Amino acid sequence: MKSAFGIAWVAGCAAFSATALAQSGAEVAKSKGCLNCHAIDQKKVGPSFKDTAAKNKGNAKAEEQLTAKLKSGTGHPKVQASDAELKAAVQYVLKQ
């Protein structure tokens, strides 16, 4: 009984830690320097988030494709971020 409780407690702590450390897409975009080249509603060095969202509207694979682009550095400078951070940032951009 004690070992079952211990396992459940550890699993609960791990789930809480992952949730507590999760950042919003806006926070990731800011902390990873995305706003140096992009803005929400105007072109800077790169396209605005709104333009990117509009371009990818209706594309069921947009999230996957943009995440892969950021991760690999193909067509965009490589972003040093975890998969969860990249996913959050891409979801944020696509909701603009």
PDB file of N, CA and C in Angstrom:
ATOM      1  N   MET A   1       0.828  -1.196   0.000  1.00  0.00           N
ATOM      2  CA  MET A   1       0.000   0.000   0.000  1.00  0.00           C
ATOM      3  C   MET A   1       0.869   1.254   0.000  1.00  0.00           C
ATOM      4  N   LYS A   2       1.946   1.243   0.798  1.00  0.00           N
ATOM      5  CA  LYS A   2       2.812   2.414   0.844  1.00  0.00           C
ATOM      6  C   LYS A   2       3.468   2.659  -0.501  1.00  0.00           C
ATOM      7  N   SER A   3       3.872   1.589  -1.210  1.00  0.00           N
ATOM      8  CA  SER A   3       4.541   1.785  -2.489  1.00  0.00           C
ATOM      9  C   SER A   3       3.567   2.333  -3.533  1.00  0.00           C
ATOM     10  N   ALA A   4       2.320   1.910  -3.502  1.00  0.00           N
ATOM     11  CA  ALA A   4       1.329   2.437  -4.446  1.00  0.00           C
ATOM     12  C   ALA A   4       1.106   3.924  -4.184  1.00  0.00           C
ATOM     13  N   PHE A   5       1.048   4.303  -2.921  1.00  0.00           N
ATOM     14  CA  PHE A   5       0.889   5.715  -2.578  1.00  0.00           C
ATOM     15  C   PHE A   5       2.110   6.507  -3.027  1.00  0.00           C
ATOM     16  N   GLY A   6       3.290   5.950  -2.828  1.00  0.00           N
ATOM     17  CA  GLY A   6       4.527   6.622  -3.221  1.00  0.00           C
ATOM     18  C   GLY A   6       4.590   6.854  -4.716  1.00  0.00           C
ATOM     19  N   ILE A   7       4.204   5.855  -5.489  1.00  0.00           N
ATOM     20  CA  ILE A   7       4.207   5.979  -6.942  1.00  0.00           C
ATOM     21  C   ILE A   7       3.206   7.047  -7.378  1.00  0.00           C
ATOM     22  N   ALA A   8       2.030   7.024  -6.796  1.00  0.00           N
ATOM     23  CA  ALA A   8       1.009   8.019  -7.133  1.00  0.00           C
ATOM     24  C   ALA A   8       1.476   9.424  -6.760  1.00  0.00           C
ATOM     25  N   TRP A   9       2.143   9.559  -5.628  1.00  0.00           N
ATOM     26  CA  TRP A   9       2.629  10.865  -5.185  1.00  0.00           C
ATOM     27  C   TRP A   9       3.689  11.407  -6.146  1.00  0.00           C
ATOM     28  N   VAL A  10       4.629  10.552  -6.547  1.00  0.00           N
ATOM     29  CA  VAL A  10       5.680  10.963  -7.472  1.00  0.00           C
ATOM     30  C   VAL A  10       5.066  11.361  -8.815  1.00  0.00           C
ATOM     31  N   ALA A  11       4.121  10.579  -9.303  1.00  0.00           N
ATOM     32  CA  ALA A  11       3.469  10.899 -10.575  1.00  0.00           C
ATOM     33  C   ALA A  11       2.729  12.226 -10.481  1.00  0.00           C
ATOM     34  N   GLY A  12       2.071  12.453  -9.377  1.00  0.00           N
ATOM     35  CA  GLY A  12       1.359  13.718  -9.174  1.00  0.00           C
ATOM     36  C   GLY A  12       2.301  14.900  -9.128  1.00  0.00           C
ATOM     37  N   CYS A  13       3.421  14.741  -8.468  1.00  0.00           N
ATOM     38  CA  CYS A  13       4.413  15.822  -8.407  1.00  0.00           C
ATOM     39  C   CYS A  13       4.984  16.114  -9.785  1.00  0.00           C
ATOM     40  N   ALA A  14       5.244  15.091 -10.554  1.00  0.00           N
ATOM     41  CA  ALA A  14       5.790  15.279 -11.895  1.00  0.00           C
ATOM     42  C   ALA A  14       4.782  16.012 -12.779  1.00  0.00           C
ATOM     43  N   ALA A  15       3.519  15.655 -12.692  1.00  0.00           N
ATOM     44  CA  ALA A  15       2.488  16.322 -13.482  1.00  0.00           C
ATOM     45  C   ALA A  15       2.356  17.780 -13.066  1.00  0.00           C
ATOM     46  N   PHE A  16       2.410  18.053 -11.767  1.00  0.00           N
ATOM     47  CA  PHE A  16       2.319  19.424 -11.271  1.00  0.00           C
ATOM     48  C   PHE A  16       3.510  20.239 -11.752  1.00  0.00           C
ATOM     49  N   SER A  17       4.695  19.672 -11.708  1.00  0.00           N
ATOM     50  CA  SER A  17       5.905  20.385 -12.130  1.00  0.00           C
ATOM     51  C   SER A  17       5.828  20.764 -13.598  1.00  0.00           C
ATOM     52  N   ALA A  18       5.389  19.857 -14.435  1.00  0.00           N
ATOM     53  CA  ALA A  18       5.286  20.141 -15.864  1.00  0.00           C
ATOM     54  C   ALA A  18       4.280  21.250 -16.112  1.00  0.00           C
ATOM     55  N   THR A  19       3.176  21.223 -15.396  1.00  0.00           N
ATOM     56  CA  THR A  19       2.160  22.256 -15.554  1.00  0.00           C
ATOM     57  C   THR A  19       2.651  23.584 -15.018  1.00  0.00           C
ATOM     58  N   ALA A  20       3.303  23.576 -13.887  1.00  0.00           N
ATOM     59  CA  ALA A  20       3.777  24.805 -13.268  1.00  0.00           C
ATOM     60  C   ALA A  20       4.850  25.475 -14.120  1.00  0.00           C
ATOM     61  N   LEU A  21       5.632  24.705 -14.845  1.00  0.00           N
ATOM     62  CA  LEU A  21       6.716  25.251 -15.645  1.00  0.00           C
ATOM     63  C   LEU A  21       6.291  25.630 -17.062  1.00  0.00           C
ATOM     64  N   ALA A  22       5.076  25.243 -17.442  1.00  0.00           N
ATOM     65  CA  ALA A  22       4.619  25.533 -18.795  1.00  0.00           C
ATOM     66  C   ALA A  22       4.481  27.038 -18.994  1.00  0.00           C
ATOM     67  N   GLN A  23       4.939  27.501 -20.142  1.00  0.00           N
ATOM     68  CA  GLN A  23       4.832  28.917 -20.474  1.00  0.00           C
ATOM     69  C   GLN A  23       3.774  29.100 -21.548  1.00  0.00           C
ATOM     70  N   SER A  24       3.163  30.260 -21.546  1.00  0.00           N
ATOM     71  CA  SER A  24       2.222  30.559 -22.613  1.00  0.00           C
ATOM     72  C   SER A  24       3.004  30.823 -23.894  1.00  0.00           C
ATOM     73  N   GLY A  25       2.318  30.750 -25.008  1.00  0.00           N
ATOM     74  CA  GLY A  25       2.962  31.024 -26.284  1.00  0.00           C
ATOM     75  C   GLY A  25       3.518  32.431 -26.354  1.00  0.00           C
ATOM     76  N   ALA A  26       2.804  33.393 -25.767  1.00  0.00           N
ATOM     77  CA  ALA A  26       3.284  34.780 -25.761  1.00  0.00           C
ATOM     78  C   ALA A  26       4.573  34.901 -24.958  1.00  0.00           C
ATOM     79  N   GLU A  27       4.645  34.198 -23.831  1.00  0.00           N
ATOM     80  CA  GLU A  27       5.860  34.229 -23.008  1.00  0.00           C
ATOM     81  C   GLU A  27       7.036  33.598 -23.742  1.00  0.00           C
ATOM     82  N   VAL A  28       6.775  32.510 -24.437  1.00  0.00           N
ATOM     83  CA  VAL A  28       7.839  31.837 -25.195  1.00  0.00           C
ATOM     84  C   VAL A  28       8.334  32.750 -26.314  1.00  0.00           C
ATOM     85  N   ALA A  29       7.397  33.358 -27.043  1.00  0.00           N
ATOM     86  CA  ALA A  29       7.781  34.249 -28.138  1.00  0.00           C
ATOM     87  C   ALA A  29       8.663  35.388 -27.631  1.00  0.00           C
ATOM     88  N   LYS A  30       8.341  35.896 -26.469  1.00  0.00           N
ATOM     89  CA  LYS A  30       9.129  36.981 -25.894  1.00  0.00           C
ATOM     90  C   LYS A  30      10.493  36.472 -25.413  1.00  0.00           C
ATOM     91  N   SER A  31      10.496  35.368 -24.676  1.00  0.00           N
ATOM     92  CA  SER A  31      11.739  34.884 -24.067  1.00  0.00           C
ATOM     93  C   SER A  31      12.722  34.305 -25.087  1.00  0.00           C
ATOM     94  N   LYS A  32      12.236  33.817 -26.200  1.00  0.00           N
ATOM     95  CA  LYS A  32      13.114  33.217 -27.215  1.00  0.00           C
ATOM     96  C   LYS A  32      13.536  34.211 -28.293  1.00  0.00           C
ATOM     97  N   GLY A  33      13.130  35.478 -28.147  1.00  0.00           N
ATOM     98  CA  GLY A  33      13.582  36.505 -29.070  1.00  0.00           C
ATOM     99  C   GLY A  33      12.782  36.627 -30.353  1.00  0.00           C
ATOM    100  N   CYS A  34      11.639  35.985 -30.436  1.00  0.00           N
ATOM    101  CA  CYS A  34      10.833  36.047 -31.657  1.00  0.00           C
ATOM    102  C   CYS A  34      10.431  37.486 -31.996  1.00  0.00           C
ATOM    103  N   LEU A  35      10.203  38.279 -30.940  1.00  0.00           N
ATOM    104  CA  LEU A  35       9.731  39.650 -31.144  1.00  0.00           C
ATOM    105  C   LEU A  35      10.829  40.576 -31.660  1.00  0.00           C
ATOM    106  N   ASN A  36      12.061  40.092 -31.732  1.00  0.00           N
ATOM    107  CA  ASN A  36      13.129  40.881 -32.345  1.00  0.00           C
ATOM    108  C   ASN A  36      12.906  41.017 -33.850  1.00  0.00           C
ATOM    109  N   CYS A  37      12.320  39.993 -34.458  1.00  0.00           N
ATOM    110  CA  CYS A  37      12.119  39.987 -35.909  1.00  0.00           C
ATOM    111  C   CYS A  37      10.656  40.011 -36.326  1.00  0.00           C
ATOM    112  N   HIS A  38       9.761  39.691 -35.417  1.00  0.00           N
ATOM    113  CA  HIS A  38       8.332  39.613 -35.730  1.00  0.00           C
ATOM    114  C   HIS A  38       7.536  40.497 -34.773  1.00  0.00           C
ATOM    115  N   ALA A  39       6.405  40.973 -35.248  1.00  0.00           N
ATOM    116  CA  ALA A  39       5.441  41.681 -34.408  1.00  0.00           C
ATOM    117  C   ALA A  39       4.089  41.020 -34.637  1.00  0.00           C
ATOM    118  N   ILE A  40       3.157  41.296 -33.782  1.00  0.00           N
ATOM    119  CA  ILE A  40       1.842  40.672 -33.921  1.00  0.00           C
ATOM    120  C   ILE A  40       1.140  41.139 -35.188  1.00  0.00           C
ATOM    121  N   ASP A  41       1.153  42.443 -35.439  1.00  0.00           N
ATOM    122  CA  ASP A  41       0.337  42.959 -36.537  1.00  0.00           C
ATOM    123  C   ASP A  41       1.073  43.806 -37.579  1.00  0.00           C
ATOM    124  N   GLN A  42       2.399  43.780 -37.553  1.00  0.00           N
ATOM    125  CA  GLN A  42       3.139  44.506 -38.591  1.00  0.00           C
ATOM    126  C   GLN A  42       4.408  43.755 -38.961  1.00  0.00           C
ATOM    127  N   LYS A  43       4.793  43.906 -40.220  1.00  0.00           N
ATOM    128  CA  LYS A  43       6.010  43.255 -40.700  1.00  0.00           C
ATOM    129  C   LYS A  43       7.225  43.960 -40.116  1.00  0.00           C
ATOM    130  N   LYS A  44       8.161  43.190 -39.646  1.00  0.00           N
ATOM    131  CA  LYS A  44       9.464  43.712 -39.218  1.00  0.00           C
ATOM    132  C   LYS A  44      10.477  43.060 -40.153  1.00  0.00           C
ATOM    133  N   VAL A  45      11.445  42.379 -39.624  1.00  0.00           N
ATOM    134  CA  VAL A  45      12.382  41.601 -40.445  1.00  0.00           C
ATOM    135  C   VAL A  45      11.641  40.415 -41.054  1.00  0.00           C
ATOM    136  N   GLY A  46      10.804  39.798 -40.241  1.00  0.00           N
ATOM    137  CA  GLY A  46       9.980  38.679 -40.687  1.00  0.00           C
ATOM    138  C   GLY A  46       8.524  39.081 -40.731  1.00  0.00           C
ATOM    139  N   PRO A  47       7.665  38.199 -41.225  1.00  0.00           N
ATOM    140  CA  PRO A  47       6.237  38.520 -41.322  1.00  0.00           C
ATOM    141  C   PRO A  47       5.595  38.677 -39.942  1.00  0.00           C
ATOM    142  N   SER A  48       4.483  39.391 -39.914  1.00  0.00           N
ATOM    143  CA  SER A  48       3.749  39.530 -38.657  1.00  0.00           C
ATOM    144  C   SER A  48       3.120  38.187 -38.295  1.00  0.00           C
ATOM    145  N   PHE A  49       2.805  38.032 -37.029  1.00  0.00           N
ATOM    146  CA  PHE A  49       2.130  36.809 -36.590  1.00  0.00           C
ATOM    147  C   PHE A  49       0.774  36.689 -37.275  1.00  0.00           C
ATOM    148  N   LYS A  50       0.077  37.818 -37.449  1.00  0.00           N
ATOM    149  CA  LYS A  50      -1.233  37.791 -38.108  1.00  0.00           C
ATOM    150  C   LYS A  50      -1.097  37.338 -39.559  1.00  0.00           C
ATOM    151  N   ASP A  51      -0.066  37.795 -40.261  1.00  0.00           N
ATOM    152  CA  ASP A  51       0.156  37.360 -41.645  1.00  0.00           C
ATOM    153  C   ASP A  51       0.474  35.869 -41.708  1.00  0.00           C
ATOM    154  N   THR A  52       1.270  35.398 -40.763  1.00  0.00           N
ATOM    155  CA  THR A  52       1.598  33.969 -40.719  1.00  0.00           C
ATOM    156  C   THR A  52       0.348  33.143 -40.458  1.00  0.00           C
ATOM    157  N   ALA A  53      -0.483  33.605 -39.537  1.00  0.00           N
ATOM    158  CA  ALA A  53      -1.732  32.896 -39.236  1.00  0.00           C
ATOM    159  C   ALA A  53      -2.643  32.869 -40.461  1.00  0.00           C
ATOM    160  N   ALA A  54      -2.762  34.009 -41.143  1.00  0.00           N
ATOM    161  CA  ALA A  54      -3.618  34.086 -42.331  1.00  0.00           C
ATOM    162  C   ALA A  54      -3.099  33.173 -43.446  1.00  0.00           C
ATOM    163  N   LYS A  55      -1.798  33.164 -43.636  1.00  0.00           N
ATOM    164  CA  LYS A  55      -1.196  32.324 -44.671  1.00  0.00           C
ATOM    165  C   LYS A  55      -1.462  30.843 -44.413  1.00  0.00           C
ATOM    166  N   ASN A  56      -1.511  30.466 -43.148  1.00  0.00           N
ATOM    167  CA  ASN A  56      -1.661  29.054 -42.800  1.00  0.00           C
ATOM    168  C   ASN A  56      -3.086  28.660 -42.443  1.00  0.00           C
ATOM    169  N   LYS A  57      -4.032  29.592 -42.588  1.00  0.00           N
ATOM    170  CA  LYS A  57      -5.430  29.291 -42.280  1.00  0.00           C
ATOM    171  C   LYS A  57      -5.925  28.149 -43.168  1.00  0.00           C
ATOM    172  N   GLY A  58      -6.539  27.166 -42.559  1.00  0.00           N
ATOM    173  CA  GLY A  58      -7.053  26.018 -43.296  1.00  0.00           C
ATOM    174  C   GLY A  58      -6.035  24.918 -43.520  1.00  0.00           C
ATOM    175  N   ASN A  59      -4.799  25.140 -43.155  1.00  0.00           N
ATOM    176  CA  ASN A  59      -3.755  24.124 -43.307  1.00  0.00           C
ATOM    177  C   ASN A  59      -3.722  23.273 -42.042  1.00  0.00           C
ATOM    178  N   ALA A  60      -4.213  22.069 -42.128  1.00  0.00           N
ATOM    179  CA  ALA A  60      -4.284  21.180 -40.970  1.00  0.00           C
ATOM    180  C   ALA A  60      -2.900  20.812 -40.434  1.00  0.00           C
ATOM    181  N   LYS A  61      -1.889  20.936 -41.261  1.00  0.00           N
ATOM    182  CA  LYS A  61      -0.529  20.575 -40.847  1.00  0.00           C
ATOM    183  C   LYS A  61       0.328  21.798 -40.499  1.00  0.00           C
ATOM    184  N   ALA A  62      -0.282  22.957 -40.407  1.00  0.00           N
ATOM    185  CA  ALA A  62       0.475  24.187 -40.170  1.00  0.00           C
ATOM    186  C   ALA A  62       1.293  24.118 -38.887  1.00  0.00           C
ATOM    187  N   GLU A  63       0.676  23.670 -37.807  1.00  0.00           N
ATOM    188  CA  GLU A  63       1.389  23.610 -36.528  1.00  0.00           C
ATOM    189  C   GLU A  63       2.620  22.705 -36.642  1.00  0.00           C
ATOM    190  N   GLU A  64       2.425  21.556 -37.211  1.00  0.00           N
ATOM    191  CA  GLU A  64       3.523  20.597 -37.386  1.00  0.00           C
ATOM    192  C   GLU A  64       4.620  21.168 -38.290  1.00  0.00           C
ATOM    193  N   GLN A  65       4.232  21.794 -39.392  1.00  0.00           N
ATOM    194  CA  GLN A  65       5.196  22.322 -40.349  1.00  0.00           C
ATOM    195  C   GLN A  65       5.988  23.496 -39.776  1.00  0.00           C
ATOM    196  N   LEU A  66       5.306  24.409 -39.095  1.00  0.00           N
ATOM    197  CA  LEU A  66       6.001  25.563 -38.520  1.00  0.00           C
ATOM    198  C   LEU A  66       6.921  25.141 -37.379  1.00  0.00           C
ATOM    199  N   THR A  67       6.474  24.200 -36.575  1.00  0.00           N
ATOM    200  CA  THR A  67       7.311  23.697 -35.485  1.00  0.00           C
ATOM    201  C   THR A  67       8.580  23.056 -36.047  1.00  0.00           C
ATOM    202  N   ALA A  68       8.430  22.262 -37.096  1.00  0.00           N
ATOM    203  CA  ALA A  68       9.584  21.601 -37.718  1.00  0.00           C
ATOM    204  C   ALA A  68      10.552  22.644 -38.293  1.00  0.00           C
ATOM    205  N   LYS A  69      10.015  23.695 -38.883  1.00  0.00           N
ATOM    206  CA  LYS A  69      10.834  24.771 -39.461  1.00  0.00           C
ATOM    207  C   LYS A  69      11.666  25.453 -38.377  1.00  0.00           C
ATOM    208  N   LEU A  70      11.036  25.737 -37.245  1.00  0.00           N
ATOM    209  CA  LEU A  70      11.736  26.396 -36.146  1.00  0.00           C
ATOM    210  C   LEU A  70      12.783  25.485 -35.515  1.00  0.00           C
ATOM    211  N   LYS A  71      12.442  24.210 -35.440  1.00  0.00           N
ATOM    212  CA  LYS A  71      13.319  23.225 -34.802  1.00  0.00           C
ATOM    213  C   LYS A  71      14.554  22.938 -35.655  1.00  0.00           C
ATOM    214  N   SER A  72      14.366  22.874 -36.962  1.00  0.00           N
ATOM    215  CA  SER A  72      15.465  22.471 -37.849  1.00  0.00           C
ATOM    216  C   SER A  72      16.282  23.648 -38.380  1.00  0.00           C
ATOM    217  N   GLY A  73      15.689  24.830 -38.386  1.00  0.00           N
ATOM    218  CA  GLY A  73      16.382  25.969 -38.960  1.00  0.00           C
ATOM    219  C   GLY A  73      16.263  26.021 -40.467  1.00  0.00           C
ATOM    220  N   THR A  74      15.265  25.369 -41.026  1.00  0.00           N
ATOM    221  CA  THR A  74      15.016  25.375 -42.464  1.00  0.00           C
ATOM    222  C   THR A  74      14.043  26.497 -42.804  1.00  0.00           C
ATOM    223  N   GLY A  75      14.516  27.532 -43.487  1.00  0.00           N
ATOM    224  CA  GLY A  75      13.659  28.651 -43.855  1.00  0.00           C
ATOM    225  C   GLY A  75      13.427  29.640 -42.730  1.00  0.00           C
ATOM    226  N   HIS A  76      14.060  29.423 -41.612  1.00  0.00           N
ATOM    227  CA  HIS A  76      13.937  30.295 -40.436  1.00  0.00           C
ATOM    228  C   HIS A  76      15.116  29.941 -39.534  1.00  0.00           C
ATOM    229  N   PRO A  77      15.701  30.927 -38.861  1.00  0.00           N
ATOM    230  CA  PRO A  77      16.785  30.570 -37.932  1.00  0.00           C
ATOM    231  C   PRO A  77      16.330  29.545 -36.897  1.00  0.00           C
ATOM    232  N   LYS A  78      17.203  28.607 -36.602  1.00  0.00           N
ATOM    233  CA  LYS A  78      16.888  27.560 -35.628  1.00  0.00           C
ATOM    234  C   LYS A  78      16.636  28.183 -34.263  1.00  0.00           C
ATOM    235  N   VAL A  79      15.582  27.713 -33.601  1.00  0.00           N
ATOM    236  CA  VAL A  79      15.201  28.225 -32.283  1.00  0.00           C
ATOM    237  C   VAL A  79      15.557  27.184 -31.234  1.00  0.00           C
ATOM    238  N   GLN A  80      16.320  27.582 -30.256  1.00  0.00           N
ATOM    239  CA  GLN A  80      16.691  26.689 -29.163  1.00  0.00           C
ATOM    240  C   GLN A  80      15.572  26.698 -28.125  1.00  0.00           C
ATOM    241  N   ALA A  81      14.692  25.727 -28.228  1.00  0.00           N
ATOM    242  CA  ALA A  81      13.550  25.632 -27.324  1.00  0.00           C
ATOM    243  C   ALA A  81      13.098  24.187 -27.260  1.00  0.00           C
ATOM    244  N   SER A  82      12.399  23.859 -26.196  1.00  0.00           N
ATOM    245  CA  SER A  82      11.863  22.505 -26.050  1.00  0.00           C
ATOM    246  C   SER A  82      10.688  22.325 -27.012  1.00  0.00           C
ATOM    247  N   ASP A  83      10.304  21.088 -27.231  1.00  0.00           N
ATOM    248  CA  ASP A  83       9.156  20.801 -28.090  1.00  0.00           C
ATOM    249  C   ASP A  83       7.899  21.482 -27.553  1.00  0.00           C
ATOM    250  N   ALA A  84       7.720  21.467 -26.240  1.00  0.00           N
ATOM    251  CA  ALA A  84       6.538  22.082 -25.623  1.00  0.00           C
ATOM    252  C   ALA A  84       6.553  23.601 -25.837  1.00  0.00           C
ATOM    253  N   GLU A  85       7.721  24.213 -25.728  1.00  0.00           N
ATOM    254  CA  GLU A  85       7.825  25.656 -25.941  1.00  0.00           C
ATOM    255  C   GLU A  85       7.526  26.013 -27.398  1.00  0.00           C
ATOM    256  N   LEU A  86       8.087  25.245 -28.323  1.00  0.00           N
ATOM    257  CA  LEU A  86       7.834  25.498 -29.736  1.00  0.00           C
ATOM    258  C   LEU A  86       6.355  25.349 -30.063  1.00  0.00           C
ATOM    259  N   LYS A  87       5.746  24.308 -29.524  1.00  0.00           N
ATOM    260  CA  LYS A  87       4.319  24.071 -29.767  1.00  0.00           C
ATOM    261  C   LYS A  87       3.493  25.239 -29.229  1.00  0.00           C
ATOM    262  N   ALA A  88       3.799  25.695 -28.032  1.00  0.00           N
ATOM    263  CA  ALA A  88       3.064  26.814 -27.442  1.00  0.00           C
ATOM    264  C   ALA A  88       3.216  28.076 -28.283  1.00  0.00           C
ATOM    265  N   ALA A  89       4.427  28.357 -28.737  1.00  0.00           N
ATOM    266  CA  ALA A  89       4.673  29.560 -29.542  1.00  0.00           C
ATOM    267  C   ALA A  89       3.942  29.481 -30.877  1.00  0.00           C
ATOM    268  N   VAL A  90       4.012  28.348 -31.536  1.00  0.00           N
ATOM    269  CA  VAL A  90       3.350  28.184 -32.837  1.00  0.00           C
ATOM    270  C   VAL A  90       1.836  28.287 -32.679  1.00  0.00           C
ATOM    271  N   GLN A  91       1.288  27.672 -31.651  1.00  0.00           N
ATOM    272  CA  GLN A  91      -0.155  27.775 -31.415  1.00  0.00           C
ATOM    273  C   GLN A  91      -0.556  29.233 -31.180  1.00  0.00           C
ATOM    274  N   TYR A  92       0.264  29.958 -30.440  1.00  0.00           N
ATOM    275  CA  TYR A  92       0.006  31.380 -30.186  1.00  0.00           C
ATOM    276  C   TYR A  92      -0.013  32.168 -31.501  1.00  0.00           C
ATOM    277  N   VAL A  93       0.978  31.942 -32.336  1.00  0.00           N
ATOM    278  CA  VAL A  93       1.062  32.661 -33.611  1.00  0.00           C
ATOM    279  C   VAL A  93      -0.150  32.328 -34.486  1.00  0.00           C
ATOM    280  N   LEU A  94      -0.518  31.074 -34.548  1.00  0.00           N
ATOM    281  CA  LEU A  94      -1.627  30.653 -35.427  1.00  0.00           C
ATOM    282  C   LEU A  94      -2.991  31.143 -34.930  1.00  0.00           C
ATOM    283  N   LYS A  95      -3.077  31.571 -33.693  1.00  0.00           N
ATOM    284  CA  LYS A  95      -4.347  32.090 -33.155  1.00  0.00           C
ATOM    285  C   LYS A  95      -4.506  33.595 -33.377  1.00  0.00           C
ATOM    286  N   GLN A  96      -3.512  34.221 -33.959  1.00  0.00           N
ATOM    287  CA  GLN A  96      -3.568  35.676 -34.153  1.00  0.00           C
ATOM    288  C   GLN A  96      -4.509  36.028 -35.290  1.00  0.00           C
TER     289      GLN A  96
END
